[in-house]
C-alpha cells in the first residue's frame, strides 16, 4: 500500500456519524451555502497554474519592475529639489499664509525654517539638478526621470507606506507588486514571481502589508528573500529527509489537493499546490541564483557588493540577477531615512550606502539591454518639512510635496517634472498624486488602471481605488 492509500484509509476512519453531523453542515443555511459555493466554483474554475504568463490589456513597454523603496522618507530638500530661497529664510519663521490649514506630524508648524544643508549642481545634457550627496546618480542623470511634485494623503510612516504600496491607507489591500503578478503572471516557474529583500536599520514601518496580496489569492504576495545565508529559511531538507522521500510526499499532497480543488474550486488550494511545488523547485534554483560570488569582480566593484554580506548593494545586484532570470517584480526596502534629527550625518550615511548601488543597477541593466523594458522606481512614502525639528538638524514628515525618480520601462528619460514653491512646501506645477503615479505605472505595464480589478465584497476593487489619472508627460 502506497502512502496515498494509507492516508485515504486513515481519513476514512473519521467519516463516522459524529463526523457527519459535526462537519457536514446539515442545517438548511449550510446546505444552501454549500450549493451556492459549488455553483460559483463550477462557473469559474480555478486555473491549475495561477502564475502562468498572461497578456495585459495592450502591449506594455515595461515587462518587469525593480522598486527601490526608501522607507522613512528621504528629504527632497537635500537631494532633488534645490531651494536657494529657503537658504535666505534659514532661522526665520515661515510666512503665516504658508501654514494655513497645515497639519504637522510632530512639530509645531510655526517652527523656524531650515535652509538646505548640501550643495546642488546640474548634470548631463538634461541639466538635472542633483545634490552633492549623489555623485554616482549624477553620472546617469540622462537616464533618469525625476518627479519633484509628488503628493500623498498620509503623514505618518505606516499609513504612508501602505498608501504608496497598495493605493490605500487601510491594511489588507493588494500591493502594487501583487497586482502586477496577478495581471502578468511570471516567466520563471522555478522562482517566486514577486521577491522582496530588506536592508537598513529595520523592516518597513508598514510591515508585510507593503508586499501582501490582500484579497487576491496568496500566490500573488511577495516572498521575502535574504541576501546572505540561505535565500529562504528552511530551504534545505532537514537531516534524515531524502530528496526522494520529499518528492513522494509532495506528489501525494498534490494529488489530494488537486482532488479537492476540482471539487470546490477554492483558489487558495491552487495557491497551496503552487507553493509546495515552487518551494521544491527553489531548492534547486535559488541557492545558485543568490550566490553573487559568481559575478565578475568589476561588476561587484561597480555595485560595491561583497559576497556573504547583507547589504543594500548586494540586494541591488541580486535584483538584477532575479529579473534577468524571469522574476516579474523585485522590491528592495531600505528603511533608514527618518531624520527627525541628525539630518546631515544621517543623509551622508544613507546616500553613501545607496547612491553607488542604485546608479550601478541602472548602468548594469542598460549595458545588458534590460533597462528598456525594466521599470526602476526609487522613492519613499513622503517628504520632509522645510521647518526644522530636533534643534537645528532635523525635519518632520511632509505629505504636500516630495520627490521620486524612475528609469527605463517606458519612462521618458532626461526630464524633471513638476515644481514646488520657493520653500519646497507645496506643489505649484504638474502635481502627481500617489494614485496618478499608480495609474501611470500600470499603463507602462500594459494595463488600463480602471480595468485591472478584482471583485471583492460586492465592489470591483483596483489599485487606484476611485481616483488616479495618467500622467502623459512622464511617458517616453
Coordinates of C-alpha atoms in Angstrom, one line a residue:
X1 CA 0.0 0.0 0.0
X2 CA 1.5 3.4 -1.0
X3 CA 1.5 6.5 1.1
X4 CA -1.6 8.0 -0.6
X5 CA -3.7 4.9 0.1
X6 CA -2.6 4.9 3.7
X7 CA -3.7 8.5 4.1
X8 CA -7.0 7.8 2.5
X9 CA -7.6 4.8 4.7
X10 CA -6.8 6.8 7.8
X11 CA -9.1 9.6 6.7
X12 CA -12.0 7.1 6.1
X13 CA -11.8 6.1 9.8
X14 CA -13.1 9.5 10.8
X15 CA -16.0 9.5 8.4
X16 CA -18.4 8.5 11.1
X17 CA -21.9 9.6 12.1
X18 CA -20.4 12.0 14.6
X19 CA -18.1 13.4 11.9
X20 CA -21.1 13.8 9.6
X21 CA -23.2 15.8 12.0
X22 CA -20.2 17.9 13.1
X23 CA -18.6 18.8 9.8
X24 CA -21.1 18.4 7.0
X25 CA -23.3 21.3 7.9
X26 CA -26.8 19.6 7.7
X27 CA -28.7 22.9 8.5
X28 CA -30.6 24.4 5.7
X29 CA -28.4 27.5 5.6
X30 CA -25.3 25.4 5.4
X31 CA -26.7 23.3 2.6
X32 CA -27.7 26.4 0.7
X33 CA -24.3 28.0 1.2
X34 CA -22.5 24.8 0.1
X35 CA -24.7 24.6 -3.0
X36 CA -24.1 28.3 -3.9
X37 CA -20.3 27.8 -3.5
X38 CA -20.3 24.7 -5.7
X39 CA -22.2 26.6 -8.4
X40 CA -19.8 29.5 -8.2
X41 CA -16.8 27.2 -8.4
X42 CA -18.3 25.4 -11.4
X43 CA -19.0 28.7 -13.2
X44 CA -15.4 30.0 -12.7
X45 CA -12.9 27.1 -12.5
X46 CA -9.6 28.0 -10.9
X47 CA -6.6 27.7 -13.3
X48 CA -4.1 24.9 -12.4
X49 CA -1.2 27.4 -12.6
X50 CA -2.2 30.9 -11.3
X51 CA 1.3 32.2 -12.1
X52 CA 1.2 31.3 -15.8
X53 CA 2.2 34.2 -18.1
X54 CA -0.8 36.4 -19.1
X55 CA -1.3 39.1 -21.7
X56 CA -2.0 42.6 -20.4
X57 CA -4.7 44.9 -21.9
X58 CA -2.3 46.2 -24.5
X59 CA 1.5 45.7 -25.1
X60 CA 3.3 47.4 -22.3
X61 CA 6.7 49.0 -22.5
X62 CA 7.7 47.6 -19.1
X63 CA 7.8 43.8 -18.6
X64 CA 9.3 43.8 -15.1
X65 CA 9.8 46.1 -12.1
X66 CA 12.5 46.8 -9.6
X67 CA 11.2 49.0 -6.8
X68 CA 13.8 50.6 -4.5
X69 CA 11.6 51.7 -1.6
X70 CA 13.4 54.2 0.6
X71 CA 11.4 53.7 3.8
X72 CA 11.4 56.5 6.3
X73 CA 11.1 59.3 3.7
X74 CA 14.2 60.9 2.3
X75 CA 14.4 64.7 2.4
X76 CA 13.7 66.0 -1.1
X77 CA 15.2 69.4 0.0
X78 CA 18.6 67.9 0.4
X79 CA 18.6 65.5 -2.6
X80 CA 16.4 66.6 -5.5
X81 CA 14.6 69.9 -5.0
X82 CA 17.1 72.7 -4.7
X83 CA 15.7 75.8 -2.9
X84 CA 18.1 78.7 -2.7
X85 CA 15.4 81.0 -1.4
X86 CA 15.0 78.6 1.6
X87 CA 18.6 79.3 2.5
X88 CA 17.8 83.0 2.8
X89 CA 15.0 82.2 5.2
X90 CA 17.2 79.9 7.4
X91 CA 16.4 80.5 11.1
X92 CA 13.3 82.6 10.3
X93 CA 9.6 81.9 10.9
X94 CA 7.7 80.8 7.8
X95 CA 5.2 83.2 6.3
X96 CA 1.8 82.8 8.0
X97 CA -0.1 82.2 4.8
X98 CA 2.2 79.2 4.0
X99 CA 0.8 77.3 7.0
X100 CA -2.9 78.0 6.6
X101 CA -4.7 74.7 7.4
X102 CA -1.5 72.7 7.6
X103 CA -1.2 69.7 9.8
X104 CA 2.2 68.6 11.0
X105 CA 3.0 65.1 12.3
X106 CA 5.1 66.0 15.4
X107 CA 6.5 69.6 15.3
X108 CA 4.8 72.9 15.8
X109 CA 4.2 74.2 12.3
X110 CA 5.4 77.6 13.4
X111 CA 8.9 76.2 13.8
X112 CA 11.7 78.1 12.2
X113 CA 12.7 77.3 8.6
X114 CA 15.9 75.3 7.9
X115 CA 18.0 76.0 4.8
X116 CA 19.3 73.1 2.7
X117 CA 22.4 71.5 4.1
X118 CA 24.1 70.5 0.8
X119 CA 25.0 72.0 -2.5
X120 CA 23.4 71.2 -5.8
X121 CA 24.7 71.2 -9.4
X122 CA 23.4 70.4 -12.9
X123 CA 24.4 67.2 -14.6
X124 CA 24.2 65.6 -18.1
X125 CA 22.6 67.0 -21.2
X126 CA 19.3 67.2 -19.4
X127 CA 20.7 69.6 -16.8
X128 CA 19.1 67.6 -14.0
X129 CA 19.8 69.4 -10.6
X130 CA 21.1 66.9 -8.1
X131 CA 22.7 67.1 -4.6
X132 CA 26.4 66.7 -4.0
X133 CA 25.3 63.6 -1.9
X134 CA 24.5 61.8 -5.1
X135 CA 27.7 61.7 -7.2
X136 CA 27.0 58.3 -8.8
X137 CA 23.4 59.1 -9.6
X138 CA 24.6 62.4 -11.2
X139 CA 26.6 60.3 -13.6
X140 CA 23.5 58.8 -15.1
X141 CA 21.3 61.9 -14.9
X142 CA 20.2 61.5 -18.6
X143 CA 18.8 58.0 -17.8
X144 CA 16.6 59.4 -15.0
X145 CA 13.0 60.6 -14.9
X146 CA 12.8 62.9 -11.8
X147 CA 9.4 63.9 -10.4
X148 CA 9.6 66.8 -7.9
X149 CA 5.8 67.2 -7.5
X150 CA 4.7 64.1 -5.7
X151 CA 1.8 64.4 -3.2
X152 CA 0.2 62.0 -0.8
X153 CA -2.6 61.9 1.8
X154 CA -0.7 60.4 4.8
X155 CA 1.9 62.0 7.1
X156 CA 2.9 59.0 9.3
X157 CA 5.1 56.2 8.2
X158 CA 2.9 53.1 8.3
X159 CA -0.2 54.7 6.6
X160 CA 2.1 56.5 4.1
X161 CA 3.9 53.3 3.1
X162 CA 0.7 51.3 2.9
X163 CA -0.8 54.0 0.7
X164 CA 2.3 54.1 -1.6
X165 CA 2.4 50.3 -1.8
X166 CA -1.3 49.5 -2.1
X167 CA -3.2 52.6 -3.0
X168 CA -5.0 52.8 0.4
X169 CA -4.1 53.6 3.9
X170 CA -6.2 50.7 5.1
X171 CA -4.5 47.4 5.8
X172 CA -5.5 44.4 3.7
X173 CA -5.3 45.7 0.1
X174 CA -3.2 44.1 -2.6
X175 CA 0.2 45.7 -3.1
X176 CA 1.4 47.1 -6.5
X177 CA 3.6 44.0 -6.8
X178 CA 0.7 41.7 -6.2
X179 CA -1.4 43.4 -8.8
X180 CA 1.5 43.2 -11.3
X181 CA 1.9 39.5 -10.7
X182 CA -1.9 39.0 -10.8
X183 CA -2.1 40.7 -14.2
X184 CA 1.0 39.4 -15.9
X185 CA 2.0 36.1 -14.2
X186 CA 5.7 35.3 -14.2
X187 CA 8.2 34.0 -16.7
X188 CA 10.1 31.7 -14.4
X189 CA 8.1 29.0 -12.7
X190 CA 11.1 27.9 -10.6
X191 CA 11.2 31.1 -8.6
X192 CA 8.6 33.4 -7.0
X193 CA 7.2 36.0 -9.3
X194 CA 7.4 38.7 -6.6
X195 CA 10.6 38.8 -4.5
X196 CA 11.2 41.1 -1.5
X197 CA 14.5 41.9 0.2
X198 CA 15.3 44.3 3.1
X199 CA 18.2 46.3 4.4
X200 CA 18.7 49.4 6.5
X201 CA 18.0 49.8 10.2
X202 CA 14.8 47.8 10.4
X203 CA 11.9 46.4 8.3
X204 CA 9.3 48.7 6.7
X205 CA 7.0 50.5 9.2
X206 CA 4.0 49.2 7.2
X207 CA 5.1 45.7 7.8
X208 CA 4.3 42.8 5.4
X209 CA 1.2 44.6 4.2
X210 CA 3.6 46.6 1.9
X211 CA 4.1 43.4 -0.2
X212 CA 0.9 41.5 0.7
X213 CA -1.8 40.2 -1.6
X214 CA -4.8 41.5 0.3
X215 CA -8.0 39.8 -1.1
X216 CA -6.1 38.3 -4.1
X217 CA -5.0 34.7 -3.8
X218 CA -1.9 34.3 -1.6
X219 CA 0.1 33.1 -4.5
X220 CA 0.5 36.7 -5.6
X221 CA 2.1 38.1 -2.4
X222 CA 5.7 39.0 -2.1
X223 CA 8.2 36.3 -1.0
X224 CA 10.9 37.6 1.3
X225 CA 14.5 36.6 0.4
X226 CA 17.7 37.1 2.3
X227 CA 20.8 38.4 0.8
X228 CA 23.2 36.2 2.9
X229 CA 22.9 32.7 4.1
X230 CA 20.1 30.6 2.8
X231 CA 17.9 32.8 0.5
X232 CA 14.8 31.4 2.2
X233 CA 14.6 29.9 5.7
X234 CA 14.4 26.1 5.8
X235 CA 15.3 25.9 2.1
X236 CA 17.4 22.8 2.8
X237 CA 15.9 19.4 3.8
X238 CA 16.3 18.5 7.5
X239 CA 18.6 15.7 8.4
X240 CA 17.1 12.3 7.5
X241 CA 14.8 13.5 4.8
X242 CA 16.0 12.5 1.3
X243 CA 15.1 14.1 -1.9
X244 CA 13.1 11.0 -2.9
X245 CA 11.1 11.0 0.3
X246 CA 10.3 14.6 -0.1
X247 CA 9.2 14.2 -3.7
X248 CA 6.9 11.2 -2.8
X249 CA 5.3 13.2 0.0
X250 CA 4.8 16.2 -2.3
X251 CA 3.3 14.0 -5.0
X252 CA 0.7 12.7 -2.5
X253 CA -0.1 16.2 -1.3
X254 CA -0.5 17.4 -4.8
X255 CA -2.9 14.6 -5.8
X256 CA -5.1 15.2 -2.7
X257 CA -5.1 19.0 -3.2
X258 CA -6.0 18.6 -6.9
X259 CA -8.9 16.4 -6.0
X260 CA -10.1 19.0 -3.5
X261 CA -9.6 21.8 -6.0
X262 CA -11.7 20.0 -8.6
X263 CA -14.4 19.6 -6.0
X264 CA -14.7 23.1 -4.6
X265 CA -12.7 25.4 -6.9
X266 CA -11.1 27.3 -3.9
X267 CA -8.3 29.5 -5.4
X268 CA -6.4 29.1 -2.1
X269 CA -6.0 25.4 -2.9
X270 CA -4.4 26.3 -6.2
X271 CA -2.1 28.6 -4.3
X272 CA -1.2 25.8 -1.9
X273 CA -0.3 23.5 -4.7
X274 CA 1.8 26.1 -6.3
X275 CA 3.5 27.0 -3.0
X276 CA 4.6 23.4 -2.3
X277 CA 5.8 22.8 -5.8
X278 CA 7.6 26.1 -6.1
X279 CA 9.4 25.5 -2.8
X280 CA 10.7 22.2 -4.1
X281 CA 11.9 23.7 -7.3
X282 CA 13.5 26.6 -5.5
X283 CA 15.7 24.2 -3.6
X284 CA 17.4 23.5 -6.9
X285 CA 17.5 27.0 -8.4
X286 CA 17.6 29.6 -5.6
X287 CA 21.0 28.9 -3.9
X288 CA 22.9 29.2 -7.2
X289 CA 21.0 32.3 -8.3
X290 CA 21.6 34.1 -5.0
X291 CA 25.3 33.4 -5.0
X292 CA 26.8 36.7 -6.2
X293 CA 30.3 35.4 -5.9
X294 CA 29.8 34.1 -9.4
X295 CA 29.8 37.7 -10.7
X296 CA 32.9 39.2 -12.2
X297 CA 35.0 41.4 -9.9
X298 CA 34.3 44.5 -12.0
X299 CA 30.6 44.0 -11.5
X300 CA 30.9 43.5 -7.8
X301 CA 33.1 46.6 -7.6
X302 CA 30.6 48.6 -9.6
X303 CA 27.8 47.9 -7.1
X304 CA 30.1 47.9 -4.1
X305 CA 28.8 44.4 -3.3
X306 CA 30.6 41.9 -1.1
X307 CA 29.6 38.2 -1.3
X308 CA 28.3 36.8 2.0
X309 CA 27.3 40.2 3.5
X310 CA 23.8 41.5 3.9
X311 CA 23.7 45.0 2.3
X312 CA 21.6 47.2 0.0
X313 CA 24.4 46.9 -2.6
X314 CA 24.1 43.1 -2.6
X315 CA 20.4 43.4 -2.8
X316 CA 20.6 45.6 -5.9
X317 CA 22.9 43.1 -7.6
X318 CA 20.6 40.3 -6.7
X319 CA 17.6 42.3 -8.0
X320 CA 19.3 42.4 -11.4
X321 CA 20.0 38.6 -11.3
X322 CA 16.4 37.9 -10.3
X323 CA 14.8 39.9 -13.1
X324 CA 17.3 38.5 -15.5
X325 CA 16.1 35.1 -14.5
X326 CA 12.5 35.9 -15.2
X327 CA 11.2 37.2 -11.9
X328 CA 8.4 39.7 -12.6
X329 CA 8.7 42.1 -9.6
X330 CA 11.6 42.7 -7.2
X331 CA 11.1 45.2 -4.3
X332 CA 14.0 46.3 -2.1
X333 CA 13.1 48.0 1.2
X334 CA 15.7 50.2 2.8
X335 CA 14.2 51.6 6.0
X336 CA 16.7 54.2 7.2
X337 CA 15.6 57.8 6.2
X338 CA 13.6 59.1 9.1
X339 CA 15.8 62.0 10.0
X340 CA 13.9 64.0 12.7
X341 CA 17.4 64.7 14.0
X342 CA 20.9 64.0 12.8
X343 CA 19.9 65.0 9.3
X344 CA 23.3 65.8 7.9
X345 CA 25.1 62.7 9.2
X346 CA 22.1 60.5 8.5
X347 CA 21.9 61.6 4.9
X348 CA 25.6 61.2 4.3
X349 CA 25.5 57.7 5.7
X350 CA 22.4 56.5 3.8
X351 CA 23.5 58.1 0.5
X352 CA 26.9 56.5 1.0
X353 CA 25.1 53.1 1.2
X354 CA 22.6 53.6 -1.6
X355 CA 23.9 56.0 -4.2
X356 CA 26.5 53.8 -5.8
X357 CA 24.4 50.6 -6.0
X358 CA 21.4 52.5 -7.4
X359 CA 23.4 54.0 -10.2
X360 CA 25.2 50.7 -10.8
X361 CA 21.8 48.9 -11.1
X362 CA 20.7 51.3 -13.9
X363 CA 24.0 51.1 -15.7
X364 CA 24.1 47.3 -15.4
X365 CA 20.5 46.9 -16.8
X366 CA 21.3 49.3 -19.6
X367 CA 24.5 47.5 -20.7
X368 CA 22.6 44.2 -20.7
X369 CA 19.8 45.5 -22.8
X370 CA 17.3 45.1 -19.9
X371 CA 16.6 48.8 -19.0
X372 CA 14.3 49.4 -21.9
X373 CA 11.7 47.0 -20.6
X374 CA 12.6 47.1 -16.9
X375 CA 11.0 49.8 -14.8
X376 CA 13.2 51.0 -11.9
X377 CA 11.4 53.1 -9.2
X378 CA 13.1 55.0 -6.4
X379 CA 11.3 56.8 -3.6
X380 CA 9.8 56.9 -0.1
X381 CA 6.4 57.4 1.4
X382 CA 6.5 61.3 1.7
X383 CA 9.0 64.2 2.0
X384 CA 10.3 66.3 4.9
X385 CA 9.3 69.8 6.1
X386 CA 11.2 72.9 5.3
X387 CA 10.8 73.7 9.0
X388 CA 13.4 72.5 11.5
X389 CA 13.0 69.7 14.0
X390 CA 15.4 68.3 16.5
X391 CA 17.2 71.5 17.5
X392 CA 18.9 72.6 14.3
X393 CA 19.4 69.3 12.4
X394 CA 16.2 67.6 11.5
X395 CA 13.0 67.7 9.5
X396 CA 9.5 66.4 10.2
X397 CA 7.2 64.3 7.9
X398 CA 5.7 66.2 4.9
X399 CA 3.0 64.9 2.6
X400 CA 2.4 68.0 0.5
X401 CA 5.5 67.7 -1.7
X402 CA 8.3 65.2 -2.3
X403 CA 10.5 63.7 -5.0
X404 CA 10.9 60.3 -6.7
X405 CA 12.9 59.1 -9.7
X406 CA 12.4 56.4 -12.3
X407 CA 14.4 54.8 -15.1
X408 CA 13.6 52.6 -18.0
X409 CA 10.4 50.7 -18.7
X410 CA 8.9 53.4 -20.9
X411 CA 9.5 56.4 -18.7
X412 CA 10.7 59.5 -20.6
X413 CA 14.5 59.8 -19.7
X414 CA 16.3 63.0 -19.0
X415 CA 13.4 65.1 -17.8
X416 CA 12.5 66.7 -14.4
X417 CA 8.7 67.0 -14.0
X418 CA 7.0 69.4 -11.6
X419 CA 7.8 72.4 -9.4
X420 CA 7.3 73.3 -5.8
X421 CA 7.2 76.7 -4.2
X422 CA 10.3 78.6 -3.0
X423 CA 10.3 76.6 0.3
X424 CA 9.6 73.1 -1.2
X425 CA 6.4 73.1 0.8
X426 CA 3.6 72.9 -1.8
X427 CA 3.5 71.7 -5.4
X428 CA 2.9 74.6 -7.8
X429 CA 3.2 72.8 -11.2
X430 CA 2.3 69.3 -12.5
X431 CA 1.1 67.7 -9.3
X432 CA 1.4 63.8 -9.2
X433 CA -0.7 62.1 -6.5
X434 CA 0.1 58.6 -5.5
X435 CA -3.0 57.4 -7.4
X436 CA -1.8 59.2 -10.5
X437 CA 1.6 57.5 -10.2
X438 CA -0.1 54.1 -9.8
X439 CA -2.2 54.7 -12.9
X440 CA 0.9 55.6 -14.9
X441 CA 2.9 52.7 -13.7
X442 CA 0.1 50.3 -14.6
X443 CA -0.1 51.9 -18.0
X444 CA 3.6 51.2 -18.6
X445 CA 2.9 47.6 -17.8
X446 CA 0.1 47.4 -20.3
X447 CA -2.9 47.9 -18.1
X448 CA -5.8 50.4 -18.1
X449 CA -5.9 51.0 -14.4
X450 CA -9.7 51.1 -14.2
X451 CA -9.9 47.6 -15.7
X452 CA -7.3 45.7 -13.7
X453 CA -9.6 44.8 -10.9
X454 CA -10.9 42.0 -8.6
X455 CA -14.5 41.6 -7.3
X456 CA -14.4 41.8 -3.5
X457 CA -17.3 42.4 -1.1
X458 CA -19.5 43.5 -3.9
X459 CA -17.1 46.0 -5.4
X460 CA -14.7 45.9 -8.3
X461 CA -11.5 46.8 -6.4
X462 CA -8.4 48.2 -8.0
X463 CA -5.0 49.6 -7.1
X464 CA -6.1 53.2 -7.8
X465 CA -9.4 53.0 -6.0
X466 CA -11.9 55.5 -7.5
X467 CA -9.1 58.0 -8.4
X468 CA -5.9 58.2 -10.5
X469 CA -5.2 59.9 -13.8
X470 CA -2.5 59.0 -16.3
X471 CA 0.5 61.4 -16.4
X472 CA 1.3 61.6 -20.1
X473 CA 4.3 63.9 -19.6
X474 CA 6.2 61.0 -17.9
X475 CA 5.8 58.7 -20.9
X476 CA 8.6 58.2 -23.5

